[in-house]
Tab-separated table of C-alpha atoms and ligand atoms in Angstrom:
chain	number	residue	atom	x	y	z
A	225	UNK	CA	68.964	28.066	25.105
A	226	UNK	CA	70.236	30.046	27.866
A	227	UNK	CA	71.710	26.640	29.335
A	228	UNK	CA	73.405	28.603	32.288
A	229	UNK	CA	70.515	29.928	33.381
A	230	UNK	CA	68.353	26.521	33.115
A	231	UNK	CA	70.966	24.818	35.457
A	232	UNK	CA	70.799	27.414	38.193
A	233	UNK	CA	66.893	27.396	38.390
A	234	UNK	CA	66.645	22.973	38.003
A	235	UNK	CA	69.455	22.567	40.800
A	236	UNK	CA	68.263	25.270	43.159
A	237	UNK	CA	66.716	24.651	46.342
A	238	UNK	CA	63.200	24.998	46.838
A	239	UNK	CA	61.212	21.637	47.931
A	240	UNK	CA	57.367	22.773	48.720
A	241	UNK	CA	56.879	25.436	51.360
A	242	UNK	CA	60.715	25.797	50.786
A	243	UNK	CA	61.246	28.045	48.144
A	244	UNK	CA	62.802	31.182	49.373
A	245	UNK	CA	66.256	30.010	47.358
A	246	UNK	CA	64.626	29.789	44.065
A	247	UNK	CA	62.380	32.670	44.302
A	248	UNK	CA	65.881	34.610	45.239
A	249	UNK	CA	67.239	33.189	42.399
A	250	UNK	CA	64.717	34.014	39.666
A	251	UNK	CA	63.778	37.423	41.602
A	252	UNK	CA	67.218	38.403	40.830
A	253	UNK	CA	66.508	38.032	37.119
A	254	UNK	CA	63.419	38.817	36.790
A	255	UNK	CA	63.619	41.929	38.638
A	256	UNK	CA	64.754	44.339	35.627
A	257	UNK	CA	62.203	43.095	33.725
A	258	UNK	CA	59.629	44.083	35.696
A	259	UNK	CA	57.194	47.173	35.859
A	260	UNK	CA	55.818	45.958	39.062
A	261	UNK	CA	57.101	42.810	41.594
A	262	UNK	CA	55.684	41.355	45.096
A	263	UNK	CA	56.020	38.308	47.015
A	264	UNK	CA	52.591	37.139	47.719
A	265	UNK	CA	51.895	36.131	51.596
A	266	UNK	CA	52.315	32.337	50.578
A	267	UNK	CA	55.343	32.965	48.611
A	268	UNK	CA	54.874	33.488	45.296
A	269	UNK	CA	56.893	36.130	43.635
A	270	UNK	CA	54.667	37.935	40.786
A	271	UNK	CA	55.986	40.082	38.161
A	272	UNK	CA	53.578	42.500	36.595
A	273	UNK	CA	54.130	43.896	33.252
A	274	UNK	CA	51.965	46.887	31.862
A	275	UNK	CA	49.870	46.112	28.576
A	276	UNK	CA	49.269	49.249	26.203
A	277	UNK	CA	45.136	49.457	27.167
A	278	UNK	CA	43.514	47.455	24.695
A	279	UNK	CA	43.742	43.821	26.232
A	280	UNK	CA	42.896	41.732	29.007
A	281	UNK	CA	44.053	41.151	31.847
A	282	UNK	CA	46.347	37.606	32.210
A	283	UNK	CA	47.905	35.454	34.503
A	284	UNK	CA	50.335	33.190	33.739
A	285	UNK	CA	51.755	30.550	36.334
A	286	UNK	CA	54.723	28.317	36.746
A	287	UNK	CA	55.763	26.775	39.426
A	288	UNK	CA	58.812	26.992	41.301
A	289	UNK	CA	58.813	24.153	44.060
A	290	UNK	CA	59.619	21.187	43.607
A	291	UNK	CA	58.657	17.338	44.924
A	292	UNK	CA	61.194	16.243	47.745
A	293	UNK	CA	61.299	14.692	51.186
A	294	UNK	CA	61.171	15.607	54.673
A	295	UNK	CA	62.677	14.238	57.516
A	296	UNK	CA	60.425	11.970	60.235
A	297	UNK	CA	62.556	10.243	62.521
A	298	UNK	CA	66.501	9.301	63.581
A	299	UNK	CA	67.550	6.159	63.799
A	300	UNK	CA	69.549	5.113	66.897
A	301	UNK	CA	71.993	4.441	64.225
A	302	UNK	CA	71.866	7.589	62.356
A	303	UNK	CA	69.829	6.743	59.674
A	304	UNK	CA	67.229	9.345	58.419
A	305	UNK	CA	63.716	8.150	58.196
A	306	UNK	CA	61.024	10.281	55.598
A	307	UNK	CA	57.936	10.929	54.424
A	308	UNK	CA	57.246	12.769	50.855
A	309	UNK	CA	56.606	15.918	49.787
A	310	UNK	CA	54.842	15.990	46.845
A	311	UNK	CA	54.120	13.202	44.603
A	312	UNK	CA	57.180	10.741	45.237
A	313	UNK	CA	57.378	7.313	44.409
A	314	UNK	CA	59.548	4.844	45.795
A	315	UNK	CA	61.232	3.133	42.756
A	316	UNK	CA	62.912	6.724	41.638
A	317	UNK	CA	64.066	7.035	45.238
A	318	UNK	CA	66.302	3.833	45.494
A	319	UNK	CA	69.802	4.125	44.912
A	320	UNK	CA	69.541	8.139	44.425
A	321	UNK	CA	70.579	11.250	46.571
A	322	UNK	CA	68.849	13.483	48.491
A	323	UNK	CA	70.334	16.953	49.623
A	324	UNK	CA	69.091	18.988	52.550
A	325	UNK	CA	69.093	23.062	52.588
A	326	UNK	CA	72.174	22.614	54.519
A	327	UNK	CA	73.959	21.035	52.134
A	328	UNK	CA	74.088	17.523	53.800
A	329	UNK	CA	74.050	15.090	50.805
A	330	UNK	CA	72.718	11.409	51.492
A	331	UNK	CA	71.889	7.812	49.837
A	332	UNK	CA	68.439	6.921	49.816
A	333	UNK	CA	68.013	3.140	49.723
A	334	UNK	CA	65.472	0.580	50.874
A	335	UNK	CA	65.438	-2.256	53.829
A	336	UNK	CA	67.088	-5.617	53.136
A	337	UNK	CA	63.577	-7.462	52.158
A	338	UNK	CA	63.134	-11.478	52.056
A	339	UNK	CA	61.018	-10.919	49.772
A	340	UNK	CA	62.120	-8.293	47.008
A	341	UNK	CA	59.434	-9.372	44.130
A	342	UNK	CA	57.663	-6.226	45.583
A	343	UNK	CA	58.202	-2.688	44.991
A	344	UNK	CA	58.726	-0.848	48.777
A	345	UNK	CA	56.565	1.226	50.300
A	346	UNK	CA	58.435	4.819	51.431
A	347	UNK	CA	58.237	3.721	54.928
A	348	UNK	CA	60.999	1.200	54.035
A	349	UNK	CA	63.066	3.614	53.159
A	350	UNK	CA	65.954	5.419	54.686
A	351	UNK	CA	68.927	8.126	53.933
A	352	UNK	CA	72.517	7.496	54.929
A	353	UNK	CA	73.817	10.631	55.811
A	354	UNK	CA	77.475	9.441	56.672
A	355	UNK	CA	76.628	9.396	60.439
A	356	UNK	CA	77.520	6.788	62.978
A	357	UNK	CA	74.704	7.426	65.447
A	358	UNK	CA	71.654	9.928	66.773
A	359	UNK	CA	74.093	12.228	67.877
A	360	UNK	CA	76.083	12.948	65.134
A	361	UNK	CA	73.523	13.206	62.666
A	362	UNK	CA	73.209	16.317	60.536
A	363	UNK	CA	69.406	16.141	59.700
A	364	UNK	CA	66.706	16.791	62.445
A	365	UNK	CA	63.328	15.919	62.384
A	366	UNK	CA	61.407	18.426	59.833
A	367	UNK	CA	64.152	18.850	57.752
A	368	UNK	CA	63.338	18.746	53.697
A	369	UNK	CA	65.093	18.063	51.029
A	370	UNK	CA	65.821	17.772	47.194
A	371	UNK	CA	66.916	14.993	44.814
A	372	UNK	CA	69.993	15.390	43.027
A	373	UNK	CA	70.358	15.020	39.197
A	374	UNK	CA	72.286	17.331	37.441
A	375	UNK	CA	71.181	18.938	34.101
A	376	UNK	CA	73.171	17.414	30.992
A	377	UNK	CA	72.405	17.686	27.678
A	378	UNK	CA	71.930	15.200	24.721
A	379	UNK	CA	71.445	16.049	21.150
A	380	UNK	CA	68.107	17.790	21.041
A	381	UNK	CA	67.323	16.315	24.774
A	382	UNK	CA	67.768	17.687	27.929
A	383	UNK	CA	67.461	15.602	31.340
A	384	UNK	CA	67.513	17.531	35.217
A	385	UNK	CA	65.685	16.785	38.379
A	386	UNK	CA	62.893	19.322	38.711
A	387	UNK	CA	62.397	20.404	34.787
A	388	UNK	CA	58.910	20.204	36.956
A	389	UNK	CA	58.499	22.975	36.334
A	390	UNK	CA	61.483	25.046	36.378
A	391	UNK	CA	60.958	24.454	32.750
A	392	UNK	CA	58.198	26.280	32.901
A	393	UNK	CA	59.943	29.154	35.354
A	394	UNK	CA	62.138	29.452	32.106
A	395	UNK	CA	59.988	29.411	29.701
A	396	UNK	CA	58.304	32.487	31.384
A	397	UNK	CA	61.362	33.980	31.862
A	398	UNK	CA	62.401	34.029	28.302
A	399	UNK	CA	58.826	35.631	27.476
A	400	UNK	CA	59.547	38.472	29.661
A	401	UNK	CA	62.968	38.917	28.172
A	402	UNK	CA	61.864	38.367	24.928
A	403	UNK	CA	58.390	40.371	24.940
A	404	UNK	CA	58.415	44.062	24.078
A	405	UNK	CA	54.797	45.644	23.795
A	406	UNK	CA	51.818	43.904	24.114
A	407	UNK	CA	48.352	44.903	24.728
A	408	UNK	CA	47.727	43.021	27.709
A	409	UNK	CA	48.143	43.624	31.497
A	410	UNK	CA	50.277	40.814	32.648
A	411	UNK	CA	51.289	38.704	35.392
A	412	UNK	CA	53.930	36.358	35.756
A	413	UNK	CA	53.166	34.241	38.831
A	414	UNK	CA	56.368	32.061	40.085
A	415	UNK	CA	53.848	30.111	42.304
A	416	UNK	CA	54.548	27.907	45.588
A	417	UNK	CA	53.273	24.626	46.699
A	418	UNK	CA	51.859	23.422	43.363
A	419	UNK	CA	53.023	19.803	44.368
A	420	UNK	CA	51.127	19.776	47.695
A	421	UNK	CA	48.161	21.519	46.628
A	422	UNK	CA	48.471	24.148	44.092
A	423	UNK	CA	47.877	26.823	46.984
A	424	UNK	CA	50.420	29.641	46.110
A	425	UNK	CA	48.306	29.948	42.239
A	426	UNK	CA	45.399	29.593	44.030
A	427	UNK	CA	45.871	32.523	46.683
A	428	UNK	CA	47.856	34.917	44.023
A	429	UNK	CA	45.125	34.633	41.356
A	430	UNK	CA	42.472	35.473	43.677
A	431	UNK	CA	44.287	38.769	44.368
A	432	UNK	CA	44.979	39.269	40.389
A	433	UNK	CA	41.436	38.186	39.544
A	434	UNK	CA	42.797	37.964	36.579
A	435	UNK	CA	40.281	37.394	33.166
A	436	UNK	CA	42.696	34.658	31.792
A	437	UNK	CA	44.597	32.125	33.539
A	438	UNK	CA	47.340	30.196	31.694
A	439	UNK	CA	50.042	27.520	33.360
A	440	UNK	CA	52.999	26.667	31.687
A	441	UNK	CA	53.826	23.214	33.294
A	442	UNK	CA	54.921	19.917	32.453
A	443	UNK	CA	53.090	16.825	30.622
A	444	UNK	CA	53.544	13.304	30.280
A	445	UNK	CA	54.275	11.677	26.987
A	446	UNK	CA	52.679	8.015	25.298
A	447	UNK	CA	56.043	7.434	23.501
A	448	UNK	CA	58.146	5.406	26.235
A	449	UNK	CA	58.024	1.198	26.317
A	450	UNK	CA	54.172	0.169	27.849
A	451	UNK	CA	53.344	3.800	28.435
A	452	UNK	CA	49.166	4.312	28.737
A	453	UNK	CA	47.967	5.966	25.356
A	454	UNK	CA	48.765	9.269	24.897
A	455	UNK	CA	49.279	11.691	22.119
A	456	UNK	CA	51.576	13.387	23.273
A	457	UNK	CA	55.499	12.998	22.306
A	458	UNK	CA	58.570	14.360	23.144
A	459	UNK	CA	59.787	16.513	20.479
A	460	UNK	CA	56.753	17.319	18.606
A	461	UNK	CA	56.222	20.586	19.857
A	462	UNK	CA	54.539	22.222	23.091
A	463	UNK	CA	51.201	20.672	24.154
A	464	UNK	CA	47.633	22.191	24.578
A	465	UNK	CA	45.776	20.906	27.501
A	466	UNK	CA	42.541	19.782	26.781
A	467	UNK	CA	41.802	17.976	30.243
A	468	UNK	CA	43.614	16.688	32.536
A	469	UNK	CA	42.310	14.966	35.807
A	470	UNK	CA	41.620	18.316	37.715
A	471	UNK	CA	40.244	20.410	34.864
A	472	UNK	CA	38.912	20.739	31.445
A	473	UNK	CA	40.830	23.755	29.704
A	474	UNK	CA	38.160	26.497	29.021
A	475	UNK	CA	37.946	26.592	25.465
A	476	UNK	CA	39.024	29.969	24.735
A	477	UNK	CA	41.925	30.021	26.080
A	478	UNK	CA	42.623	26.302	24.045
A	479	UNK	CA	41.640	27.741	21.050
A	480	UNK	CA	43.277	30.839	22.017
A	481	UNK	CA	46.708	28.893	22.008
A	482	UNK	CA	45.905	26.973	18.873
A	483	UNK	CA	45.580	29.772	17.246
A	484	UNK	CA	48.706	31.331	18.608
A	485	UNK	CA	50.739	27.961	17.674
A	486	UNK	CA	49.579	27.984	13.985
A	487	UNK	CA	50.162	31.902	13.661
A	488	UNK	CA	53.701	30.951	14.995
A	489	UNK	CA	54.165	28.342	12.192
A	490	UNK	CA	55.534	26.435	14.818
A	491	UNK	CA	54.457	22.523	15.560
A	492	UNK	CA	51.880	21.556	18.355
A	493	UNK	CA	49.926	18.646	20.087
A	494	UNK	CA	46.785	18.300	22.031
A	495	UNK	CA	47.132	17.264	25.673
A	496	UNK	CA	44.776	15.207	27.314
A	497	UNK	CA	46.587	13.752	30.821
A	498	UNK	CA	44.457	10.803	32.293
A	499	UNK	CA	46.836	11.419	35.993
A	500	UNK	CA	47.632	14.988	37.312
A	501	UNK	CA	47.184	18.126	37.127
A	502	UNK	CA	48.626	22.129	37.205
A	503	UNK	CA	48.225	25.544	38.798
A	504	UNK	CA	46.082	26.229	36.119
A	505	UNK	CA	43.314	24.056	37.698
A	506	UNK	CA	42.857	25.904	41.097
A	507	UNK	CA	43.191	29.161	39.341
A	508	UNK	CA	40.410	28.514	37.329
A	509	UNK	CA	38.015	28.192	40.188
A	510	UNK	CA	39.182	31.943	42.166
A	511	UNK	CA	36.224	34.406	43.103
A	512	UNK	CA	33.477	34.076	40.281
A	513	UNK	CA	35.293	31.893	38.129
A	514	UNK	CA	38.202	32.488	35.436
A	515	UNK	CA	38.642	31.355	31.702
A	516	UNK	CA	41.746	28.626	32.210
A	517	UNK	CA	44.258	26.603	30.166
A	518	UNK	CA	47.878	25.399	29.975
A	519	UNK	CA	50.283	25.236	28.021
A	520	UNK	CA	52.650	21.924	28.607
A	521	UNK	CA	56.146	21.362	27.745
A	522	UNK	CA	56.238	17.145	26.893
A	523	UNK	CA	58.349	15.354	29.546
A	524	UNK	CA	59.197	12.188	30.260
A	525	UNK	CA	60.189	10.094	33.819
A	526	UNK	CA	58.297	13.351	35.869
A	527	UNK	CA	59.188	13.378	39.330
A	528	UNK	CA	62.067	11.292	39.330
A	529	UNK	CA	65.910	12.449	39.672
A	530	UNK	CA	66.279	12.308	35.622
A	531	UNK	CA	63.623	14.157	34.033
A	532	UNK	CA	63.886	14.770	29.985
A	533	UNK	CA	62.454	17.321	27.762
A	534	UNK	CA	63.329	18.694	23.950
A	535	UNK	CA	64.791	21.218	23.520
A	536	UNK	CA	62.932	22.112	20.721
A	537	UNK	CA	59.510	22.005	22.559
A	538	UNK	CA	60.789	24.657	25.082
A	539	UNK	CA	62.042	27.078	22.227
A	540	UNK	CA	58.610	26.725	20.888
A	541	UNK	CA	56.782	26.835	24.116
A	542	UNK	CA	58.054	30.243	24.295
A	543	UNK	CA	57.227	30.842	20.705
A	544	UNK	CA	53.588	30.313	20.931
A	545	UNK	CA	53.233	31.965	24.486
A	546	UNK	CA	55.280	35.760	22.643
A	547	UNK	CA	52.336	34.880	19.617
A	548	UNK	CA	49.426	34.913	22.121
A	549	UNK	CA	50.326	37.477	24.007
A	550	UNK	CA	51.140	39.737	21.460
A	551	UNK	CA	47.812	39.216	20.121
A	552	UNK	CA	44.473	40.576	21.382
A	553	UNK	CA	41.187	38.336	22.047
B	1989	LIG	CO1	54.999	17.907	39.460
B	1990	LIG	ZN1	54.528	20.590	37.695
């Protein structure tokens, strides 16, 4: 793994609607790879690579913002009031960091409460920037920000903030690196505000209209303490969505990943998420309608500060994606 690479694109900023940093960032590599690249009016960078004539044509998503916060109100005090961007809950907040695009670094914590038995809501939450007062204070209203978690490695695991999804912005990276000739007309879509709303996928694929869709994003697993039935784990190889709770994967392109996997020889799972969804969702429903599916990378503690994936699954993420692509359907 390309470990150098992975850090740069987890720890970069790019919070939803915020993602000029990152798309500089992966522009920059992406950019030799490329026979054609544009920046899409909402943001999204897409990199179009020529197919020899005899394939379809296919868009594949991940994307590049992440979940943060954004600053509502100063306290007299100095303390930074928020709301969320994205899906954020409170308990991953509490006792973490966030960083604005400025650089300021704070501790997010929660109100003293009489009665703690509870789990906060995020208006009883706060940031300590290290200011004494309104005046000093280095945030202003509007400002967002990331949570901090640095990428470390352990045995086969890996843990970052936002491997949602710059996983996935990896994973497509290495299949543009890695791909030589395929038949296909391809686009690698580094799509925007997929935790608000999936609209940067939505608005790029109607300009692709594309006759595949396929998102490589994260899933949750069913092997933690409690967690709700699933059969998905971490390290068993990458997942193919059946549903999740804003789609149902058309079944060509699941079978067409199946397939892929097997031809591979590498291991698989079958995803079905009972809570979320992906880019692959919205771009399934573009102009008169579009053949969708997604391939998921098995993750566990999504959208908090420590997020964990194999190692493993990513290598053969990017196995099965080179496989399909270098095949015709
Ligand atoms: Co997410
Ligand atoms: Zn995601």
């Amino acid at each position: 793994m390309d470990l150098k690479l992975l850090e740069q694109l987890t720890q970069t900023f790019g919070p939803s609607g915020y993602e000029d940093e990152i798309r500089a960032v992966i522009r920059t590599v992406v950019e030799p790879l490329a026979d054609e690249l544009r920046v899409d009016p909402l943001g999204s960078l897409v990199v179009y690579r020529k197919g020899t004539g005899e394939g379809k044509k296919i868009a594949l998503a991940a994307h590049m913002d992440e979940i943060g916060l954004m600053a509502t109100y100063i306290e007299e005090k100095g303390y930074v009031r928020f709301t969320s961007i994205g899906g954020v809950r409170p308990l991953n907040c509490i006792g973490g960091r966030a960083r604005f695009a400025n650089g300021v670094t704070g501790v997010i914590y929660a109100e003293r409460r009489d009665d703690a038995s509870t789990v906060p809501e995020l208006r009883h939450l706060y940031i300590d920037v290290g200011a004494t007062g309104r005046a000093d204070c280095p945030v202003a209203v509007g400002d967002p920000a990331q949570f901090v978690g640095p990428l470390t490695r352990q045995g086969q695991r890996l843990v970052s903030k936002t491997l949602d999804d710059r996983i996935g912005c990896y994973v497509l990276i290495e299949v543009l690196r890695q791909l030589a000739a395929t038949p296909h007309d391809l686009y690698f879509v580094f799509s925007t505000q997929e935790e608000i709303g999936l609209a940067g996928a939505r608005t790029t694929a109607f300009r692709i209209d594309p006759d595949i869709a396929i998102s490589v994003d994260v899933t949750a697993t069913g092997d933690t303490p409690k967690a709700l039935p699933m059969a998905v784990e971490l390290g068993k190889g990458p997942a193919v969505k059946v549903k999740d709770s804003g789609m149902i994967a058309h079944p060509l392109v699941r079978d067409m990943l199946v397939a892929a996997a097997q031809k591979a020889g590498v291991p698989y799972q079958m995803e079905i998420l009972v809570g979320g969804s992906t880019d692959a969702a919205a771009m399934q429903l573009v102009r008169s309608g579009v053949p969708s599916g997604c391939l998921s990378i098995p993750c566990r503690f999504v959208h908090s500060p420590s997020e964990m994936v194999d190692e493993a699954d990513v290598e053969n993420a990017i196995a099965v994606l080179l496989t399909a692509l270098r095949t015709t359907v």
